[in-house]
Coordinates of N, CA and C in Angstrom, one line a residue:
Chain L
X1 N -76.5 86.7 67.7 CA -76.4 87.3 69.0 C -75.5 86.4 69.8
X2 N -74.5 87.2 70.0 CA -73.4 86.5 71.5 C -73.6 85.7 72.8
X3 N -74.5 84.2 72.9 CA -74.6 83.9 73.8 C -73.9 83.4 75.0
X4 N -73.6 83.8 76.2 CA -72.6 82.8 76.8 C -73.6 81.9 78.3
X5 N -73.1 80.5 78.1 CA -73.6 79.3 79.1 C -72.4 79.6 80.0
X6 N -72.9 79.4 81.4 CA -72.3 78.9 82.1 C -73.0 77.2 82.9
X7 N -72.1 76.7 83.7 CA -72.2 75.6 83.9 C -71.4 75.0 84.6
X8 N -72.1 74.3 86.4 CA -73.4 74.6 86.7 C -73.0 76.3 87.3
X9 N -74.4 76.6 87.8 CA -75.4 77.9 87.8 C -74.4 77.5 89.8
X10 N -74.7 76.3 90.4 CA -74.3 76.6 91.7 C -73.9 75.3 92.1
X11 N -72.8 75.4 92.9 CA -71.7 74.6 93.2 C -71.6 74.6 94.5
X12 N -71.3 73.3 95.3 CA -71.4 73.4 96.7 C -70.2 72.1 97.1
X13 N -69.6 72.7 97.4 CA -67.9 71.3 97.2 C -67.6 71.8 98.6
X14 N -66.6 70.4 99.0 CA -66.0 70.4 100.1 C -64.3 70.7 100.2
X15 N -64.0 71.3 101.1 CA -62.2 71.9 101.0 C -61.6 70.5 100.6
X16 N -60.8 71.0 100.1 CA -59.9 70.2 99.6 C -59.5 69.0 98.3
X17 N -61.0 69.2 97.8 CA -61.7 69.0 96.7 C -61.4 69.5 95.1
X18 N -61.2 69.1 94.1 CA -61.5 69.6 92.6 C -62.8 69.7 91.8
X19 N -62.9 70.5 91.5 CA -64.0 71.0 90.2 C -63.5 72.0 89.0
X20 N -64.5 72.0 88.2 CA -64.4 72.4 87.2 C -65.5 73.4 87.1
X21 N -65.4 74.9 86.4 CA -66.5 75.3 85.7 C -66.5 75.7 84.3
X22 N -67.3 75.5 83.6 CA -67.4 75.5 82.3 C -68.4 76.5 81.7
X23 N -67.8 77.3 80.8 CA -68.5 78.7 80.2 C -68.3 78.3 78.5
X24 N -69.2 77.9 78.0 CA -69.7 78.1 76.5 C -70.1 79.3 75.9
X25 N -69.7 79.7 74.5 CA -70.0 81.2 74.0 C -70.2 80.6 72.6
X26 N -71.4 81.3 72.4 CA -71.8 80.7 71.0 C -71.0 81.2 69.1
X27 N -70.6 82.4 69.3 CA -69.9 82.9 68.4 C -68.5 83.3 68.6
X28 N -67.9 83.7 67.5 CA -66.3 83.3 67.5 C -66.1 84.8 68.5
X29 N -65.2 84.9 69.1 CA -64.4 85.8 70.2 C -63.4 86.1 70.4
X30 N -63.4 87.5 70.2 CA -61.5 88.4 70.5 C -60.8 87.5 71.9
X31 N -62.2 87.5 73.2 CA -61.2 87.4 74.4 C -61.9 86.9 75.7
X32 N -61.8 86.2 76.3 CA -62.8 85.7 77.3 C -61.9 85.9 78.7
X33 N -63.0 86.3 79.7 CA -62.7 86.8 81.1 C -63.5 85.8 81.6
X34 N -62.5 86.2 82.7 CA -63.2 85.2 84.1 C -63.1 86.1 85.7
X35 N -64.2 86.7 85.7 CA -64.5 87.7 87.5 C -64.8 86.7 88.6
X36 N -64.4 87.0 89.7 CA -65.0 86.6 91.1 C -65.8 87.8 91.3
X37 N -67.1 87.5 91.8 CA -67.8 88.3 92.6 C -67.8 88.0 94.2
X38 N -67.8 88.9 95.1 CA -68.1 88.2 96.6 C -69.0 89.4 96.8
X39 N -70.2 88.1 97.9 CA -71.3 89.3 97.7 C -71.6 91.0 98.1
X40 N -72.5 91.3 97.4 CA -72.4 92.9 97.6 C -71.1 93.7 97.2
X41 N -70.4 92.9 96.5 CA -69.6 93.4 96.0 C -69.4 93.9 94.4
X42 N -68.5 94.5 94.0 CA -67.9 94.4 92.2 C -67.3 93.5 91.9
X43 N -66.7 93.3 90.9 CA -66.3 92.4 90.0 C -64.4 92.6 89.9
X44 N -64.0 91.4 90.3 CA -62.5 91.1 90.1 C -62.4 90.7 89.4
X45 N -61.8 90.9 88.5 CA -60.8 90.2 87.3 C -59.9 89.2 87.6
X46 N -60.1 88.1 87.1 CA -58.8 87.0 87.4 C -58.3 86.8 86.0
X47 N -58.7 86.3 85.0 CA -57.8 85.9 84.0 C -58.6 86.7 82.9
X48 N -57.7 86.7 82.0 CA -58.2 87.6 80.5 C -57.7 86.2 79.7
X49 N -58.1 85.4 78.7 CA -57.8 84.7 77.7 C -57.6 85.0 76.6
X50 N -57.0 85.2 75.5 CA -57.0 85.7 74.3 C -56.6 84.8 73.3
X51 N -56.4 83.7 73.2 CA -56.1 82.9 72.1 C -56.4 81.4 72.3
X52 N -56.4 80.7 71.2 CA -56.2 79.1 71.5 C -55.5 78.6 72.4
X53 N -55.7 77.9 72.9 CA -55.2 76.9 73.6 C -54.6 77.9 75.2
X54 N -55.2 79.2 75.6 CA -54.1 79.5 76.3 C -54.6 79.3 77.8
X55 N -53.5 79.2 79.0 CA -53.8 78.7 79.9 C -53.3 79.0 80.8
X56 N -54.0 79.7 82.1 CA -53.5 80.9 82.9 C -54.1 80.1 84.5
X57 N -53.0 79.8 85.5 CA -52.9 79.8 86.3 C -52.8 81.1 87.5
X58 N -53.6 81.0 88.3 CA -53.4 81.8 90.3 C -53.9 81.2 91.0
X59 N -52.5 80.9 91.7 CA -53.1 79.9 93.1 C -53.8 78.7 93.0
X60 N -54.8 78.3 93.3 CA -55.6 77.3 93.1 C -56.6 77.4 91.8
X61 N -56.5 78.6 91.1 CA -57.4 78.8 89.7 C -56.4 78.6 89.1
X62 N -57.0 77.8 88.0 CA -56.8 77.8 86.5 C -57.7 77.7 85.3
X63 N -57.1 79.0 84.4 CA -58.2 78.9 83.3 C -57.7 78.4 82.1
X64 N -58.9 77.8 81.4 CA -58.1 77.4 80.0 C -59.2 78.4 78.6
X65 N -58.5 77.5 77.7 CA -59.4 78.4 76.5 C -59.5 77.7 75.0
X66 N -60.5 77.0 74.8 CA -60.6 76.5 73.6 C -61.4 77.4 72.3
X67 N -60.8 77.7 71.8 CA -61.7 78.8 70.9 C -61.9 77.9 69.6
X68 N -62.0 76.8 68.9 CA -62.6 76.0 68.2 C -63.8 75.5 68.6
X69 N -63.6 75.5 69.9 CA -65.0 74.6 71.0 C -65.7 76.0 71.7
X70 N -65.3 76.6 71.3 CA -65.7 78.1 72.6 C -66.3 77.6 73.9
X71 N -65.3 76.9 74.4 CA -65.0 76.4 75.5 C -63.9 76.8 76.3
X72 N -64.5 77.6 77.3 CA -63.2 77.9 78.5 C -63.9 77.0 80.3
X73 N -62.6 77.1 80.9 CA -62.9 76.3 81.6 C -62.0 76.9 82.9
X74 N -62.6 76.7 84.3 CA -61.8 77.8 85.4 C -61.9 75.7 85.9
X75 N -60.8 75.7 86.6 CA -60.5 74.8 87.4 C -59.9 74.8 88.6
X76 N -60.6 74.4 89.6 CA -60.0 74.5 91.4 C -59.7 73.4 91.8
X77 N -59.0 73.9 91.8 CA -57.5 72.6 92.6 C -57.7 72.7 94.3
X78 N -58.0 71.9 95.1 CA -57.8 71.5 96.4 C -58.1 73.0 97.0
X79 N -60.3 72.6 96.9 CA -60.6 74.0 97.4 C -60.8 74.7 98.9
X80 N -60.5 76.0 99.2 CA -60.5 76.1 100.3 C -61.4 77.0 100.2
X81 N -62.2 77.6 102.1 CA -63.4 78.5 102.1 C -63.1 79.8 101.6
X82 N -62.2 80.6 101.2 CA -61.9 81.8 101.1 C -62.6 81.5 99.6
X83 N -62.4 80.7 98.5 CA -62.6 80.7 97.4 C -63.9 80.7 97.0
X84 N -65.0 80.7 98.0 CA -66.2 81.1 98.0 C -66.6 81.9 97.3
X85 N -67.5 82.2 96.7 CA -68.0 83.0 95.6 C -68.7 83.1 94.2
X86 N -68.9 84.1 93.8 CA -69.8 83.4 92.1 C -68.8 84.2 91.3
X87 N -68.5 83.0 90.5 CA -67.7 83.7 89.4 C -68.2 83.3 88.1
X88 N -68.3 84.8 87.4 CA -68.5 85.2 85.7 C -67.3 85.0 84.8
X89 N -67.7 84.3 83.6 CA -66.9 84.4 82.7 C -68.1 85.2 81.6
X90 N -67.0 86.2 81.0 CA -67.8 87.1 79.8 C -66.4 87.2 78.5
X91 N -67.7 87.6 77.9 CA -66.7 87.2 76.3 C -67.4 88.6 75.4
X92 N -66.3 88.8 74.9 CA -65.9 90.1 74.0 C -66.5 89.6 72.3
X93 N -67.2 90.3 72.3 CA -67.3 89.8 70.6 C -66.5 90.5 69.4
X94 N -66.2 89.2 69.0 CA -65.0 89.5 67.4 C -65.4 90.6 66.9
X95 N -64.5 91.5 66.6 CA -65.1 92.8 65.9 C -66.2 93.8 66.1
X96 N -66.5 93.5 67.3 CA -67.1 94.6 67.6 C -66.6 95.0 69.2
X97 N -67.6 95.9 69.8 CA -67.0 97.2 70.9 C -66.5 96.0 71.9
X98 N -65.9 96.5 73.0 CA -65.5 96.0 73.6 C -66.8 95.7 74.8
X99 N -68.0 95.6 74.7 CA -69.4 95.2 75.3 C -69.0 94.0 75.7
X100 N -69.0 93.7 76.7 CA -68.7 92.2 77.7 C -70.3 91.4 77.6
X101 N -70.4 90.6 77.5 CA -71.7 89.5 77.7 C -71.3 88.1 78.6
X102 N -72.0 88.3 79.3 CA -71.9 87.8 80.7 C -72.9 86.3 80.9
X103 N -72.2 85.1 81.6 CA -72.6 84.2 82.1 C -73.8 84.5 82.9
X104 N -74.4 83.8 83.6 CA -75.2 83.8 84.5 C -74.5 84.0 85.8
X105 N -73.5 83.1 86.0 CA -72.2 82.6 87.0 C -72.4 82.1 87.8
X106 N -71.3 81.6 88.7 CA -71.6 79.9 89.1 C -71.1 80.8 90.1
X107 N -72.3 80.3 91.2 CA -71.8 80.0 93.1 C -71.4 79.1 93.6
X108 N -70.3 80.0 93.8 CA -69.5 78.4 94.5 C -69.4 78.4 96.2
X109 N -69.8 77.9 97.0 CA -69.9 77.4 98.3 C -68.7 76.2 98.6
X110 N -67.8 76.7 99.5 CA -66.7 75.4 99.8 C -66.8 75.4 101.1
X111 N -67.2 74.6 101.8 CA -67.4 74.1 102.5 C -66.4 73.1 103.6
X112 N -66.5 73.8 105.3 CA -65.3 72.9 105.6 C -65.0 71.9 105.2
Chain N
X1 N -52.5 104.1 91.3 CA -53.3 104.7 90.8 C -54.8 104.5 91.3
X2 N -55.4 105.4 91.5 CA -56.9 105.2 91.6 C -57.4 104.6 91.0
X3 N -58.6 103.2 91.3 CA -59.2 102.9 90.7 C -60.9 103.5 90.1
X4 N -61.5 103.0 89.7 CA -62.6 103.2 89.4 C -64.0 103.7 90.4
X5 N -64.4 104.8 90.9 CA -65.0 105.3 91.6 C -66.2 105.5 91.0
X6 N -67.4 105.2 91.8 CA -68.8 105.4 91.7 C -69.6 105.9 92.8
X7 N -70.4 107.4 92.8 CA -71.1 107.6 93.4 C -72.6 107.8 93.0
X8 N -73.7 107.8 94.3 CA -73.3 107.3 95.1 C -73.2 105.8 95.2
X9 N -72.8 105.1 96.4 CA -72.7 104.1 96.9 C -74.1 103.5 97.1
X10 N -75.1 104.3 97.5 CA -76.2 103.4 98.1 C -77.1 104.7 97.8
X11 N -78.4 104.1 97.4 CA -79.6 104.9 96.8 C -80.7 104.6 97.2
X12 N -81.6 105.0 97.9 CA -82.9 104.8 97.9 C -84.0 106.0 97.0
X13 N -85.0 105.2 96.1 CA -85.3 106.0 95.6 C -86.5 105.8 95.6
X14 N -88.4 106.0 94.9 CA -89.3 106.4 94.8 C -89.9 105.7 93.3
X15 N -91.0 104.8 93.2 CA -91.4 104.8 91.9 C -91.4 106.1 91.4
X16 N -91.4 106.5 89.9 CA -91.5 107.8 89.5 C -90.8 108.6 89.5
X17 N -89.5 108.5 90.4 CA -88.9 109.7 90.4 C -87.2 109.1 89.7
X18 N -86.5 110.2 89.1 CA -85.4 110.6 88.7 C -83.9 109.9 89.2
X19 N -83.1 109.0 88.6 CA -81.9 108.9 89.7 C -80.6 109.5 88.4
X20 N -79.9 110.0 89.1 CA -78.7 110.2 87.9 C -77.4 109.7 88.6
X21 N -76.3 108.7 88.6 CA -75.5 108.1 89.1 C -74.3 108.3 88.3
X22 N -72.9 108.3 89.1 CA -71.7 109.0 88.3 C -71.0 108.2 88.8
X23 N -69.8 108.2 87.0 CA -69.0 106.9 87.4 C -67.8 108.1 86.8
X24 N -66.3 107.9 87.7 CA -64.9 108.2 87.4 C -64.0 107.6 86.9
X25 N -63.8 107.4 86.0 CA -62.9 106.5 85.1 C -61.5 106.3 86.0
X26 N -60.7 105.9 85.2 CA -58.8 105.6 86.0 C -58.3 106.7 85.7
X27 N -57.8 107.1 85.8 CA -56.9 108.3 85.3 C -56.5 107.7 84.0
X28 N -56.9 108.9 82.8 CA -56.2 108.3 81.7 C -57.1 107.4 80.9
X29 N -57.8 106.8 81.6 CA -59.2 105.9 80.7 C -60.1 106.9 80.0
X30 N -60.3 106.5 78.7 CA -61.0 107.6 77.6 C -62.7 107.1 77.8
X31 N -62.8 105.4 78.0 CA -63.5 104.8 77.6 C -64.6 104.3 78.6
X32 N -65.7 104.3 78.9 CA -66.9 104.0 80.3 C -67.8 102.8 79.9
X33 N -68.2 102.3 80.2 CA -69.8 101.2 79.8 C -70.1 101.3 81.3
X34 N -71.0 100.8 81.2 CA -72.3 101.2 82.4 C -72.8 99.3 82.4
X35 N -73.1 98.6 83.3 CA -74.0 97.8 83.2 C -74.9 97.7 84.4
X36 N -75.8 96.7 84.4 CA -76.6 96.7 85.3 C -76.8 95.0 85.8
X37 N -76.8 94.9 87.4 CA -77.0 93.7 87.5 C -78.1 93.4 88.3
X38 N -79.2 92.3 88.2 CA -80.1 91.9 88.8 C -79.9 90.5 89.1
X39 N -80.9 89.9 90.5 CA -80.3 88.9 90.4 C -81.1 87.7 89.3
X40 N -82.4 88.7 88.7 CA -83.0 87.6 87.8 C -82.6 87.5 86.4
X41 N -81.9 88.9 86.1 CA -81.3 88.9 84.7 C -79.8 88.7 84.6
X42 N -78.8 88.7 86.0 CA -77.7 88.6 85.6 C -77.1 90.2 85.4
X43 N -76.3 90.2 84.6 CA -74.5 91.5 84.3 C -75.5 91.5 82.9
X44 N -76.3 92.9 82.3 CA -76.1 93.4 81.1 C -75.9 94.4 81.2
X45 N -75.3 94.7 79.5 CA -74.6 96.0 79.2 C -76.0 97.0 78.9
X46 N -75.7 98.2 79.3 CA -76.2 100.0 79.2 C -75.8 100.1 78.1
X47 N -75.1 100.3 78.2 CA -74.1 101.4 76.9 C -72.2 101.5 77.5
X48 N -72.1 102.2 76.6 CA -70.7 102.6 76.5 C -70.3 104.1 75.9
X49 N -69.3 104.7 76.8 CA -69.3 106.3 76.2 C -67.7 106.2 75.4
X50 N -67.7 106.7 74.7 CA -65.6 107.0 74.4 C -65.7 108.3 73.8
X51 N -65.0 109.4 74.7 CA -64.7 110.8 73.9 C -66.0 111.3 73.5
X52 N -67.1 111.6 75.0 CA -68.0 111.8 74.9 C -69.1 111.1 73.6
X53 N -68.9 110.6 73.3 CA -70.2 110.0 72.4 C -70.4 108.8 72.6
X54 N -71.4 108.2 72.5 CA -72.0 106.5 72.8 C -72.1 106.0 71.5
X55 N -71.3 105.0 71.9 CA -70.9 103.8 71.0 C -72.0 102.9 70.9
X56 N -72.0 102.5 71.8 CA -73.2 101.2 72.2 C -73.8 101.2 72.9
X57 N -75.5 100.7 73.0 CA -76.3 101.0 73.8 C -76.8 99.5 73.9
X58 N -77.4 99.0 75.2 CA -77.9 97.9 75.2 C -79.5 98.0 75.1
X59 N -80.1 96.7 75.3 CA -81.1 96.5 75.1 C -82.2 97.2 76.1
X60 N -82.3 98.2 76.4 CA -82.6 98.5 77.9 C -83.6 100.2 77.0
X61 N -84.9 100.2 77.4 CA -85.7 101.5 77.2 C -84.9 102.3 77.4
X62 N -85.8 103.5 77.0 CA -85.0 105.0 76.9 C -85.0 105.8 78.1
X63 N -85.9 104.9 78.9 CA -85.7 105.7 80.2 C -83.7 105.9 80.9
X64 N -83.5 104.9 80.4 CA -82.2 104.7 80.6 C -81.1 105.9 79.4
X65 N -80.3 106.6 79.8 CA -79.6 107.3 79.2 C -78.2 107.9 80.3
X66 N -77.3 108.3 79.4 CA -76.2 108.7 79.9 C -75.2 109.5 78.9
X67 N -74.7 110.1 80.1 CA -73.3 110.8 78.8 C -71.8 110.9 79.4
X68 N -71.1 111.3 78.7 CA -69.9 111.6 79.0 C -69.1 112.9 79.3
X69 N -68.1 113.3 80.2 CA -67.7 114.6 80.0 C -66.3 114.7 78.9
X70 N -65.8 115.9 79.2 CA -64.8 116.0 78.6 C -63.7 115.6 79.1
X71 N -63.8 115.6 80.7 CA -62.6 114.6 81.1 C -62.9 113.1 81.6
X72 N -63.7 112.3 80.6 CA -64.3 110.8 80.8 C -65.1 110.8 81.6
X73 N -65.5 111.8 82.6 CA -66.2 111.1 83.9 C -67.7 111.3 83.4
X74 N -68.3 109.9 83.6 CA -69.5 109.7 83.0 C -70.7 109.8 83.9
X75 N -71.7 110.0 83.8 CA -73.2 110.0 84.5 C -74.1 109.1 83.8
X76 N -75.1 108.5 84.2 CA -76.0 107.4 83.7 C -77.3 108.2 84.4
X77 N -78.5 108.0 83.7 CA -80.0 109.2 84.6 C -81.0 107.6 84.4
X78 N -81.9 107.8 84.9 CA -82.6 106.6 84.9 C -84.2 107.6 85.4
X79 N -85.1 107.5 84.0 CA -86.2 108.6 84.7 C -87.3 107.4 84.8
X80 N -88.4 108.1 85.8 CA -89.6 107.5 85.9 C -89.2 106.0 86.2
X81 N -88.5 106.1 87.4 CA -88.1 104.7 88.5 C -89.3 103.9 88.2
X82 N -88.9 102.7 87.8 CA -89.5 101.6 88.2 C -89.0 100.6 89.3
X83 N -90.1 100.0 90.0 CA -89.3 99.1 90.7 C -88.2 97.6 90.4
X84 N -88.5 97.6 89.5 CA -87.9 96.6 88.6 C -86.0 97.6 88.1
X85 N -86.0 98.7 87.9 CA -84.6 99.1 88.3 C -84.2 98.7 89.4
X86 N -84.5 98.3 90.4 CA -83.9 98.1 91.4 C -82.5 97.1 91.0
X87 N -81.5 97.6 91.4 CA -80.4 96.7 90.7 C -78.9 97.3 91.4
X88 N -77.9 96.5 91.3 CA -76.1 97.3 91.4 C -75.9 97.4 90.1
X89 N -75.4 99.1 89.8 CA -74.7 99.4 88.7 C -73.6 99.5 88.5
X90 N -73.1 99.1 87.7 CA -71.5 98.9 87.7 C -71.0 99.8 86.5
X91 N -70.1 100.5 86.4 CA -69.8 100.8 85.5 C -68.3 100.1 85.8
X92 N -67.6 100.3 84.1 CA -66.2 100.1 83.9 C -65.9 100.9 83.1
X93 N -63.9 101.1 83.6 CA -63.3 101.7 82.2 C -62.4 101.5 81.2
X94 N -62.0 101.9 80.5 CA -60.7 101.3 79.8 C -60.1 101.9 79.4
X95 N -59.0 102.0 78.7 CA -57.6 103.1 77.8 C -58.5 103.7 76.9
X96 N -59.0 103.2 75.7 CA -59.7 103.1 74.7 C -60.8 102.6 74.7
X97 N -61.5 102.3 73.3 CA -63.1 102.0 72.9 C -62.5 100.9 72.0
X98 N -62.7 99.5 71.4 CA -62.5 98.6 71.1 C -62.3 97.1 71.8
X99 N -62.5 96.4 71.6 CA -62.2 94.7 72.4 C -61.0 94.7 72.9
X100 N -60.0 94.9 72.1 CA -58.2 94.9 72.9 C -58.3 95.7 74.1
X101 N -59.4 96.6 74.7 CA -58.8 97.1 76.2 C -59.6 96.6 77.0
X102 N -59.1 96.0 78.3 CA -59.8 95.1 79.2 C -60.6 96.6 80.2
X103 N -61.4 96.2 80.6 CA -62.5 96.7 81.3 C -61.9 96.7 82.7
X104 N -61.8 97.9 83.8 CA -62.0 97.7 84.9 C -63.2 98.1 85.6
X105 N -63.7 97.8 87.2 CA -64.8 97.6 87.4 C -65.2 98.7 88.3
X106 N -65.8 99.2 88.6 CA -66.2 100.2 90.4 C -66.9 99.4 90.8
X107 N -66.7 100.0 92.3 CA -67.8 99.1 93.3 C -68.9 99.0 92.7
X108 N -69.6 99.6 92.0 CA -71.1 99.9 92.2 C -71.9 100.6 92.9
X109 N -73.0 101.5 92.2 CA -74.2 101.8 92.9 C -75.6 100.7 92.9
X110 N -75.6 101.1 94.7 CA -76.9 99.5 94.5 C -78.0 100.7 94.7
X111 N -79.1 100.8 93.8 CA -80.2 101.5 93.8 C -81.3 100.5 94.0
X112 N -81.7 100.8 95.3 CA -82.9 100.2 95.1 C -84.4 101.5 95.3
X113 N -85.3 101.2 94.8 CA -86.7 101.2 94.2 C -88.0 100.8 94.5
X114 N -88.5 101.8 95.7 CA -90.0 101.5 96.5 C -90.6 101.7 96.1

């Protein structure tokens, strides 16, 4: 069964600040996403990952993708309050439907 | 192009009683999944429709069911409300049914459950 960690669960940083969040998936994977939610809301799409090593920048996000480590990783660069939010990373399992399996996801609070 | 449309928007419903909730694909998406979000379980998957038939079904009782039309636009029924449905459902859609097509999302219906 397709597990995915996220890590941490909730995040409380100050502008202008870097962090990291980190989403583990326990079995091998076609493709890993990364959504912002804001609340009461749906789900944005920011990056789709599909291979080793690959590495997709917006704005102050950047995602990476280790698929030997099934390690992807969203990283904020010098954060500001709009970037507020809980963001999901979900992962597509190899060879089968395209059924997304979902992080917990991380709240992130930026704070003046 | 139109995005992903779900009605309705906002539900109040009844232990015991019936909800049926409808999601519109993109123009041109063959393909639906349904999920449900809580804030104690998180985004799981319902199922998924392509060209009217269900591919995949999640872990979720049978109270839970849904179908597809002929022109993609899907419905999800949810009988004998529990309060524990209480949830936003999200559906998404895609070109096709396989992993290579990325999912888009609708607002969601937030059902909640007295």
């Amino acid at each position: 069964e397709l597990k995915v960690e996220q890590n941490p669960l909730f995040l409380s940083m100050q502008e202008g600040k870097n962090y990291t969040i980190y989403c583990n998936y326990s079995t091998t994977s076609d493709r890993l996403y990364w959504y912002r939610q804001d609340p009461g809301k749906s789900l944005e799409s920011l990056f789709v990952l599909l291979s080793n090593g690959a590495v997709k920048q917006e704005g102050r996000l950047m995602a990476s993708l280790d698929t030997k480590a099934r390690l992807s990783t969203l990283h904020i660069t010098a954060a500001v309050h709009d970037l507020s939010a809980t963001y999901f990373c979900a992962v597509v399992r190899q060879g089968g439907s395209e059924k997304l399996v979902f992080g917990k996801g991380t709240k992130l609070t930026v704070n003046p | 192009k139109a995005g992903v449309t779900q009605t309705p928007r906002y539900l109040i419903k009844t232990r015991g009683q019936q909800v049926t909730l409808s999601c519109s694909p993109i123009s041109g998406h063959r393909s639906v999944s349904w999920y449900q979000q809580t804030p104690g379980q998180g985004l799981q998957f319902l199922f998924e429709y392509f060209s009217e038939t269900q591919r995949n079904k999640g872990n979720f009782p049978g109270r839970f069911s849904g179908r597809q039309f002929s022109n993609s636009r899907s419905e999800m029924n949810v009988s004998t409300l529990e309060l524990g449905d209480s949830a936003l459902y999200l559906c998404a859609s895609s070109l096709a049914a396989g992993s290579g097509y990325e999912q888009y999302f609708g607002p969601g219906t937030r059902l909640t459950v007295t």
